[in-house]
PDB file of C-alpha atoms in Angstrom:
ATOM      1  CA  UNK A   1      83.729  84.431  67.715  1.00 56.00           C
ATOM      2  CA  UNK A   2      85.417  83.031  70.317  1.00 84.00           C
ATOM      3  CA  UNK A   3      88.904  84.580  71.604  1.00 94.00           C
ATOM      4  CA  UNK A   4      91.691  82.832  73.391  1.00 97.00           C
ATOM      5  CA  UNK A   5      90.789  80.831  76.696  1.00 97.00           C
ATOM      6  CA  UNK A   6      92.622  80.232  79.964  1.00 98.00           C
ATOM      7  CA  UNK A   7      92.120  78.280  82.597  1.00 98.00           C
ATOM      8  CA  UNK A   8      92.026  78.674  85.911  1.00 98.00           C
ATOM      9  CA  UNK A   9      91.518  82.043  86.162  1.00 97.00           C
ATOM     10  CA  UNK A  10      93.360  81.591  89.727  1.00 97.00           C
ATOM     11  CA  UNK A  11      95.417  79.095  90.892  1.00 98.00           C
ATOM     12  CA  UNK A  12      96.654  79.153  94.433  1.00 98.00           C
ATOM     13  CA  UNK A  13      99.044  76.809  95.247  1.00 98.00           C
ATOM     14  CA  UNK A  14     101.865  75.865  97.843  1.00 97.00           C
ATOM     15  CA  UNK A  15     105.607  75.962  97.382  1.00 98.00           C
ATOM     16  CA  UNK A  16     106.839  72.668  95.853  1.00 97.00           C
ATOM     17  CA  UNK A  17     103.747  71.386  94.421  1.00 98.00           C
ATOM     18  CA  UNK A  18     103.151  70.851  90.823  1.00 98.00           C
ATOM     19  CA  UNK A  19     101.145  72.849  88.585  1.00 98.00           C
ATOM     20  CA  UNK A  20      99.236  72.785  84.868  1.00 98.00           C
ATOM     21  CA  UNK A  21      97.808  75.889  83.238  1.00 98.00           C
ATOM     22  CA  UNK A  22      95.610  74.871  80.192  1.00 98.00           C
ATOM     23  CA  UNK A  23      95.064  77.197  76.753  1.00 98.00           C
ATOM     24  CA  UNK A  24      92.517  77.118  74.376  1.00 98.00           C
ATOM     25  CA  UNK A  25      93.611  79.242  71.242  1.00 97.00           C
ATOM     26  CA  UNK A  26      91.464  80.696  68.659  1.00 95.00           C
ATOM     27  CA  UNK A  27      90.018  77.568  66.081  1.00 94.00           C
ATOM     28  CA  UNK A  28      92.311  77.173  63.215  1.00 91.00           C
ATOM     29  CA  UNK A  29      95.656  79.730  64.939  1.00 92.00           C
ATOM     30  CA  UNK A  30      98.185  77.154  64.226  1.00 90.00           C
ATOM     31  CA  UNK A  31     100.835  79.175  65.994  1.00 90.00           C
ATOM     32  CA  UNK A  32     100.330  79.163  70.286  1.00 93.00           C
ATOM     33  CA  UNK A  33     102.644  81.062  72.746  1.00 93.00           C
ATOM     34  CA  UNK A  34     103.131  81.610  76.514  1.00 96.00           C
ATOM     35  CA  UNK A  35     104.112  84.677  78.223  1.00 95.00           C
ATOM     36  CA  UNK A  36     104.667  85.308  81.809  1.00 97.00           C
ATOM     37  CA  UNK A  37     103.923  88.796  83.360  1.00 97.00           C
ATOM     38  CA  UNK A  38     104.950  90.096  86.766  1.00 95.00           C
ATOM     39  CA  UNK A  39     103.598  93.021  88.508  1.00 92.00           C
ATOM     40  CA  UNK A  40     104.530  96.665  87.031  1.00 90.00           C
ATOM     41  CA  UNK A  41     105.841  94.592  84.093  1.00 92.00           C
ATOM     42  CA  UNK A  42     105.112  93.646  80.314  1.00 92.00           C
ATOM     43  CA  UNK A  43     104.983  90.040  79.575  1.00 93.00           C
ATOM     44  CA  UNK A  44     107.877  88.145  78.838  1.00 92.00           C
ATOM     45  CA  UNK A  45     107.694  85.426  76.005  1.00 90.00           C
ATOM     46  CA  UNK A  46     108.488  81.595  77.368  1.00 94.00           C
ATOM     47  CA  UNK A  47     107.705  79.319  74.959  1.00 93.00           C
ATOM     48  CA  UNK A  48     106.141  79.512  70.979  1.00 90.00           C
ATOM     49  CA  UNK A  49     104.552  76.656  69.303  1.00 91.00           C
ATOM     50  CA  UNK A  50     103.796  75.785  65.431  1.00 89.00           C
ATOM     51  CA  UNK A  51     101.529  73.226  65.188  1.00 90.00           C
ATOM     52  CA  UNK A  52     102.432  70.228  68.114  1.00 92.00           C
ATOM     53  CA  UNK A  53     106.011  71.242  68.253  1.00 90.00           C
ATOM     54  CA  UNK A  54     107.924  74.340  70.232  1.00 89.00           C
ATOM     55  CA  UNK A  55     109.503  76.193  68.046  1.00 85.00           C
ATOM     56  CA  UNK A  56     111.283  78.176  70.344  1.00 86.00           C
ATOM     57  CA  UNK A  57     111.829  77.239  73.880  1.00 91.00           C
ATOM     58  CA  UNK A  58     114.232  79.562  74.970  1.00 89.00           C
ATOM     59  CA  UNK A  59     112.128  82.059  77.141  1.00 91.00           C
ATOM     60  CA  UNK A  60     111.580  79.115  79.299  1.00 95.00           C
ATOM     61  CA  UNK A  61     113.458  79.506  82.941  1.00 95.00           C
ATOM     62  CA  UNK A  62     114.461  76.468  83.847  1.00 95.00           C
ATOM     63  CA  UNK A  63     113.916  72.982  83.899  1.00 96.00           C
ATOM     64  CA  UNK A  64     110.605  73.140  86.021  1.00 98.00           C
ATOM     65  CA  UNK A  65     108.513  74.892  83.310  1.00 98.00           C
ATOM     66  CA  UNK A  66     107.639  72.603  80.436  1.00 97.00           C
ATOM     67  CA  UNK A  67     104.721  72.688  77.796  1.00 97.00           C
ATOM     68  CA  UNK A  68     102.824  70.647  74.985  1.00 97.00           C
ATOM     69  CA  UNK A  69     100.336  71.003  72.600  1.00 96.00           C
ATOM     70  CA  UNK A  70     100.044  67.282  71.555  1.00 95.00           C
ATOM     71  CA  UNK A  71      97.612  67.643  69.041  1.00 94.00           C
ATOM     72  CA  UNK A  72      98.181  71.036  67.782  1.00 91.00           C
ATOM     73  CA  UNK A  73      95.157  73.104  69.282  1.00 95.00           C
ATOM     74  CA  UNK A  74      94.994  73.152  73.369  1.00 97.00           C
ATOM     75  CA  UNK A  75      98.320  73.619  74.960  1.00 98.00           C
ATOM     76  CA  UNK A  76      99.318  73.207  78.959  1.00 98.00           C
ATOM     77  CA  UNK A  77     102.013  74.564  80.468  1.00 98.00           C
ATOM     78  CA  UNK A  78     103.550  72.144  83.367  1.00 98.00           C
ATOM     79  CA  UNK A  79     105.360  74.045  86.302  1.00 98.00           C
ATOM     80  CA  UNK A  80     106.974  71.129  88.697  1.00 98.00           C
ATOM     81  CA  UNK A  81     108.509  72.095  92.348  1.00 98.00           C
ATOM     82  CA  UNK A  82     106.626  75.671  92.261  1.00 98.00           C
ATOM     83  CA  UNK A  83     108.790  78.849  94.191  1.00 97.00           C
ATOM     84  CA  UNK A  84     107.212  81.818  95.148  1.00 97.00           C
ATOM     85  CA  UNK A  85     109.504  83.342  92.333  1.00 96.00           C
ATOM     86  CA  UNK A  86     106.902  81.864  89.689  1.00 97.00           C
ATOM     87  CA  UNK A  87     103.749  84.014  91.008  1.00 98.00           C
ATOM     88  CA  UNK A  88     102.711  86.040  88.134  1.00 98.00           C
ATOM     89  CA  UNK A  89      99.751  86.086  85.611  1.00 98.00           C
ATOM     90  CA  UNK A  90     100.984  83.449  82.838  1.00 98.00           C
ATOM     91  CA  UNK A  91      99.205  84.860  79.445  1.00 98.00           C
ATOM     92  CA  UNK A  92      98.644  82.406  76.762  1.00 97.00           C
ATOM     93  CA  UNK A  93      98.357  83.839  72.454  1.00 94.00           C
ATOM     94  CA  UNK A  94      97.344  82.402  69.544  1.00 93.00           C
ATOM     95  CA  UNK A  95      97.904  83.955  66.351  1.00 89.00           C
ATOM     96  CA  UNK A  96      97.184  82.403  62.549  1.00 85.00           C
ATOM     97  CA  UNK A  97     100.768  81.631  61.923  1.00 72.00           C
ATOM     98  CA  UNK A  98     104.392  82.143  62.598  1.00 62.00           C
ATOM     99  CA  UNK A  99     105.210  85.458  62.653  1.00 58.00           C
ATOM    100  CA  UNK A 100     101.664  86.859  61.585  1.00 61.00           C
ATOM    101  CA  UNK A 101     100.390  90.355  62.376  1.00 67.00           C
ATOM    102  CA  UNK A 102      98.572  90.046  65.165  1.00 84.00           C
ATOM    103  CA  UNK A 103      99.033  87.800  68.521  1.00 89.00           C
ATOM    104  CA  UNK A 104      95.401  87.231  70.563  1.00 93.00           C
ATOM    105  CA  UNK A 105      95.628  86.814  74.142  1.00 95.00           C
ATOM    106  CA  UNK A 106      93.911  85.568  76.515  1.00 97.00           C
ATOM    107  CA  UNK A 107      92.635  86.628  80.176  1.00 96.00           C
ATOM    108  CA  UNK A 108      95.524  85.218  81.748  1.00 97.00           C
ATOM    109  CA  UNK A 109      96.042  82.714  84.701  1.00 98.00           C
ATOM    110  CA  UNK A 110      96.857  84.411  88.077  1.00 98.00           C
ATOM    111  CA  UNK A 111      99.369  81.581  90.052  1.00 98.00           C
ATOM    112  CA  UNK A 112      99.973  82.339  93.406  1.00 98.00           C
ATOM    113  CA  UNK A 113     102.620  80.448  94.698  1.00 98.00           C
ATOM    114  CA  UNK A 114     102.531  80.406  98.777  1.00 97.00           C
TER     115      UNK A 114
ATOM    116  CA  UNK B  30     115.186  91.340  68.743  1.00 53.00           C
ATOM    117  CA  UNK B  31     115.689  95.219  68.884  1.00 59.00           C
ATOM    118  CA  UNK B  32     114.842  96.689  72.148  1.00 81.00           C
ATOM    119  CA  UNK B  33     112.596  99.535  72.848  1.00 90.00           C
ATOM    120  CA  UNK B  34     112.258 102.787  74.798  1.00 93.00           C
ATOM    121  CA  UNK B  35     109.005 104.869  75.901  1.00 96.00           C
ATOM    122  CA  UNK B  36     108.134 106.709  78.896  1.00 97.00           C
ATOM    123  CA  UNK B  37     106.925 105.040  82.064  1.00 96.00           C
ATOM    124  CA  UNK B  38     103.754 107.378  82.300  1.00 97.00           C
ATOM    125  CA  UNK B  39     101.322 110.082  80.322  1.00 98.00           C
ATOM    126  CA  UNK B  40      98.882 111.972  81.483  1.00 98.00           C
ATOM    127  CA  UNK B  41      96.310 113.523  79.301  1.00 98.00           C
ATOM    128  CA  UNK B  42      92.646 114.930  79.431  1.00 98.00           C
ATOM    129  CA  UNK B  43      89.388 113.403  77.436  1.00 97.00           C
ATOM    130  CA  UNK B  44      89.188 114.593  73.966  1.00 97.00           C
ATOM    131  CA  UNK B  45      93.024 115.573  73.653  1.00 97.00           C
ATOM    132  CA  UNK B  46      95.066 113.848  71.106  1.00 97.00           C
ATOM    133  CA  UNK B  47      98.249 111.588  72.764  1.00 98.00           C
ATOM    134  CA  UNK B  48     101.447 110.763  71.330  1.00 98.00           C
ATOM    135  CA  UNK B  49     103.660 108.223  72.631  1.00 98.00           C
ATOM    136  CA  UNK B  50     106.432 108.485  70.771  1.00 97.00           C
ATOM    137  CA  UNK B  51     109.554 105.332  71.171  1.00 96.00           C
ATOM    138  CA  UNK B  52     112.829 105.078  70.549  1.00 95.00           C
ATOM    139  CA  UNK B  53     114.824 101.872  68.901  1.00 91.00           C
ATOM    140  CA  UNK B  54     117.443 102.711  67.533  1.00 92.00           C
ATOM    141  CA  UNK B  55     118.592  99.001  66.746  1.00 88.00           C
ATOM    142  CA  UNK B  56     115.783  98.596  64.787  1.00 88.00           C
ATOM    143  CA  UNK B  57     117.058  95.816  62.142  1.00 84.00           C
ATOM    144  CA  UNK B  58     115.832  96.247  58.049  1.00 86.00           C
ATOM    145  CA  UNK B  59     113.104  93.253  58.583  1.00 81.00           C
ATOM    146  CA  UNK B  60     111.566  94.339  61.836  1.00 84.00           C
ATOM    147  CA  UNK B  61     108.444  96.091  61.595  1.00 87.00           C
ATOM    148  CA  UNK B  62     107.078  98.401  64.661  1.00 90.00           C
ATOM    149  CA  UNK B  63     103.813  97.044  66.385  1.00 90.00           C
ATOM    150  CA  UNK B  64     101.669  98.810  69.514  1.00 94.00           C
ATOM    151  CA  UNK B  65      99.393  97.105  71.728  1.00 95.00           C
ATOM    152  CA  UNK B  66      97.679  98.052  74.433  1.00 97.00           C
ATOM    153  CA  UNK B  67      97.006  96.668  77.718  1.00 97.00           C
ATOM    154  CA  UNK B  68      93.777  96.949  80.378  1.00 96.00           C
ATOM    155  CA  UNK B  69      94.370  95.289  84.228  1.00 92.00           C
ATOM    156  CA  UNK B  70      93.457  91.860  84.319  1.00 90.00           C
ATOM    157  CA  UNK B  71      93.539  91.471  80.659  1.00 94.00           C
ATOM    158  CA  UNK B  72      96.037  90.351  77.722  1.00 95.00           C
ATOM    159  CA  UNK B  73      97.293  92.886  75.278  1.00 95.00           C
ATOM    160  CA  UNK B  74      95.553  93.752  72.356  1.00 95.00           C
ATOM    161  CA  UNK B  75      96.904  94.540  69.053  1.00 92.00           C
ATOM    162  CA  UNK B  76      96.335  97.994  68.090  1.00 95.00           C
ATOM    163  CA  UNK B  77      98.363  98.588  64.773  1.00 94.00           C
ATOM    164  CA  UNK B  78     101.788  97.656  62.674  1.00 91.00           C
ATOM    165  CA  UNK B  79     103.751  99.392  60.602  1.00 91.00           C
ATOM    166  CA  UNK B  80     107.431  99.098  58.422  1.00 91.00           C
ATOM    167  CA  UNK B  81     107.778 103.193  57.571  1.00 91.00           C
ATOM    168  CA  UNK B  82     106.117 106.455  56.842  1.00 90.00           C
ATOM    169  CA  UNK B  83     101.988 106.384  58.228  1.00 95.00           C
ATOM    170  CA  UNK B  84      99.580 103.795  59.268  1.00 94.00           C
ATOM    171  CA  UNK B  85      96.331 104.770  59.831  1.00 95.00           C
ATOM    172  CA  UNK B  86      93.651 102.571  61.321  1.00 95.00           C
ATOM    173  CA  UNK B  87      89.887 103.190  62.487  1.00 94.00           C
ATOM    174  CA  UNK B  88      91.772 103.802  66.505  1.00 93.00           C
ATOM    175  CA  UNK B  89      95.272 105.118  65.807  1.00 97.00           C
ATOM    176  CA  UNK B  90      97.747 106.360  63.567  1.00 97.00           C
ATOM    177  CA  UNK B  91     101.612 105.396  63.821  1.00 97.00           C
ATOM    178  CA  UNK B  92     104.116 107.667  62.236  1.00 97.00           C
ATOM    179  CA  UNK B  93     107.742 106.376  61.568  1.00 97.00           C
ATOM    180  CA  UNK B  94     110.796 108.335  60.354  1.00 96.00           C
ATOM    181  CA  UNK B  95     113.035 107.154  57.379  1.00 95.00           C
ATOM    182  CA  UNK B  96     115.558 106.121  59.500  1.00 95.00           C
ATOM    183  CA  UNK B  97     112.979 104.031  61.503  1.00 94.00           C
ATOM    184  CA  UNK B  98     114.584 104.448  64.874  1.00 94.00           C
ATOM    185  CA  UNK B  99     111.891 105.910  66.414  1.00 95.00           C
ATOM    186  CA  UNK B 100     108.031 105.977  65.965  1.00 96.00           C
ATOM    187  CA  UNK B 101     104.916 107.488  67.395  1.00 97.00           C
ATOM    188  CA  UNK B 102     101.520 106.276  68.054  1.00 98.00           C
ATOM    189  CA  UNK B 103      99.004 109.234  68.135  1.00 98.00           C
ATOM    190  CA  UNK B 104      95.537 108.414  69.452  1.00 97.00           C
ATOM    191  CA  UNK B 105      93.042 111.033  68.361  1.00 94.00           C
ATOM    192  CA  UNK B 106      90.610 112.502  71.275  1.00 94.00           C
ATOM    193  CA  UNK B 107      90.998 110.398  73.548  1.00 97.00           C
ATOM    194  CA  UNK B 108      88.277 108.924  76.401  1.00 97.00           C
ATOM    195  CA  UNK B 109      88.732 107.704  80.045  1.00 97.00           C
ATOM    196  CA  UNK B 110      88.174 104.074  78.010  1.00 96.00           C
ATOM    197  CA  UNK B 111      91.775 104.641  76.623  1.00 97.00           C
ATOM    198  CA  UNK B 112      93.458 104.543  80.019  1.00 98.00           C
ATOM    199  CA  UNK B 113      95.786 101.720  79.396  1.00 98.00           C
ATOM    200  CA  UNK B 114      99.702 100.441  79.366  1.00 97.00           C
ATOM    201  CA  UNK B 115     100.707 100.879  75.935  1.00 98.00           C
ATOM    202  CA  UNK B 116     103.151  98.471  74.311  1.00 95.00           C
ATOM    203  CA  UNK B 117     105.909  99.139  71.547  1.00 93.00           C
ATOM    204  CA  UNK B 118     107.709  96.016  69.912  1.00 89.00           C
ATOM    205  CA  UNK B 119     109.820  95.694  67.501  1.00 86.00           C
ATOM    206  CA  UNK B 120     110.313  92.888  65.439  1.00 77.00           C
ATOM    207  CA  UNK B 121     109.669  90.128  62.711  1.00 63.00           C
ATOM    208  CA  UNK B 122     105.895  90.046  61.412  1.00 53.00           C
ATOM    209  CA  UNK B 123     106.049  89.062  57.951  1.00 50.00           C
ATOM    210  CA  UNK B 124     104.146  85.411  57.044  1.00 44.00           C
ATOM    211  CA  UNK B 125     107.311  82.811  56.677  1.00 44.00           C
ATOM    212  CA  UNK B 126     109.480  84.560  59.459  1.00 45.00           C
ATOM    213  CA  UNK B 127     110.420  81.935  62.022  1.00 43.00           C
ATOM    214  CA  UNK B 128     110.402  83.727  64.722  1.00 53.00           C
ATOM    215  CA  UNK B 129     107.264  84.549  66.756  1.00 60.00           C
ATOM    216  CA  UNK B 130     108.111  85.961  69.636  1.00 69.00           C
ATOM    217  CA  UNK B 131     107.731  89.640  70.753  1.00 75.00           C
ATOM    218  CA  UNK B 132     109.661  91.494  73.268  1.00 79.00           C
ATOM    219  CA  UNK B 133     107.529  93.979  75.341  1.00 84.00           C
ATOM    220  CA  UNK B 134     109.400  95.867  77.610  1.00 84.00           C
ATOM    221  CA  UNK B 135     107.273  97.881  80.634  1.00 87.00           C
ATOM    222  CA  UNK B 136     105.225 100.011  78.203  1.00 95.00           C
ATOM    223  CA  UNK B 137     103.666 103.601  78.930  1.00 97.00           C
ATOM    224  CA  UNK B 138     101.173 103.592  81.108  1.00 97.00           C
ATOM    225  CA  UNK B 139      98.631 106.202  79.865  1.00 98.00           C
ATOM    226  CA  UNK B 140      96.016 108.105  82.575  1.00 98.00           C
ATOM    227  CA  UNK B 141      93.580 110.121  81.048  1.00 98.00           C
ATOM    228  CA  UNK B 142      91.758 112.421  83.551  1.00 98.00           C
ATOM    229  CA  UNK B 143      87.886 114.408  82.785  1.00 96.00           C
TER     230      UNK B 143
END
């Protein structure tokens, strides 16, 4: 079947501009999350949704990174006033529900902030 | 969410068996022990979970001490294929548990050679 979905694959963009990463989760995984991942590093949680609502927000770094899943399956995360700081590959899971055995990720989006 | 410990690097030869073994020795009485593993350009996948004593699955086994502050995950004759950045996390898995994030550190990054 089909996995987890991200796109772009790439995103190049300049510093200051705004940004959306889009995730399509596995059909029917209620529960979505977004990691970020930094060379030489493991990914580091941002943001977990149950359904339409974030459940926990907390890995989020600030005020510039924001997400929604309005309807409970796709989800986009929003990066406003991009800083070279936020290159990284930004990995989006899905798994069938909060706290469930196993998380599927995707590919990943590459942002490139220049 | 208990943090983890496991060496930056293995080496190992095709058709040796490796054991990664990590430490966490704040390892709370709900958390169970997951591994995933991790290929460039790709998300992590979910190799195997356990709570204590042996898991054995049709790619690894994971071995846990009674006091559960450590575990190992022992991959049987392993292949170039396996050359990967192996995860340990420690946390909440059970169905109902609110919390859904995982904590993945930098992971081990495994070379096998021919």
């Amino acid at each position: 079947g089909a996995g987890v979905s991200q796109t772009p694959s790439n995103k190049v963009t300049e510093k200051g501009k705004y940004v959306e990463l889009r995730c399509d989760p596995i059909s029917g995984h209620t529960a979505l999350y977004w990691y970020r991942q930094s060379l030489g590093q493991g990914p580091e949680f941002l943001i977990y949704f149950q359904g339409t609502g974030a459940a926990d927000d907390s890995g989020l770094p600030n005020d510039r990174f924001f997400a929604v899943r309005p309807e409970g399956s796709v989800s986009t995360l929003k990066i406003q006033r991009t800083e070279r700081g936020d290159s990284a590959v930004y990995l989006c899971a899905s798994s069938l529900g909060q706290g469930a055995r196993e998380q599927y990720f995707g590919p990943g989006t590459r942002l490139t902030v220049t | 969410l208990a943090k983890t410990t496991q060496p930056i690097s293995m080496d190992s030869y095709e058709g040796q068996e490796v054991n990664i073994t990590c430490s966490h020795n704040n390892i709370a009485t709900n958390d169970y022990i997951t591994w995933y593993q991790q290929f460039p350009s790709q998300g992590p996948r979910f190799i195997i979970q356990g709570y204590k004593t042996k898991v054995t699955n049709e790619v690894a086994s994971l071995f846990i001490p009674a006091d559960r502050k450590s575990s190992t995950l022992s991959l049987p004759r392993v292949s170039l294929s396996d050359t990967a950045v192996y995860y340990c996390l420690v946390g909440w898995a059970d169905r109902g548990s609110t919390l859904g994030r995982l904590y993945f550190g930098r992971g081990t990054q495994l070379t096998v050679w021919p």
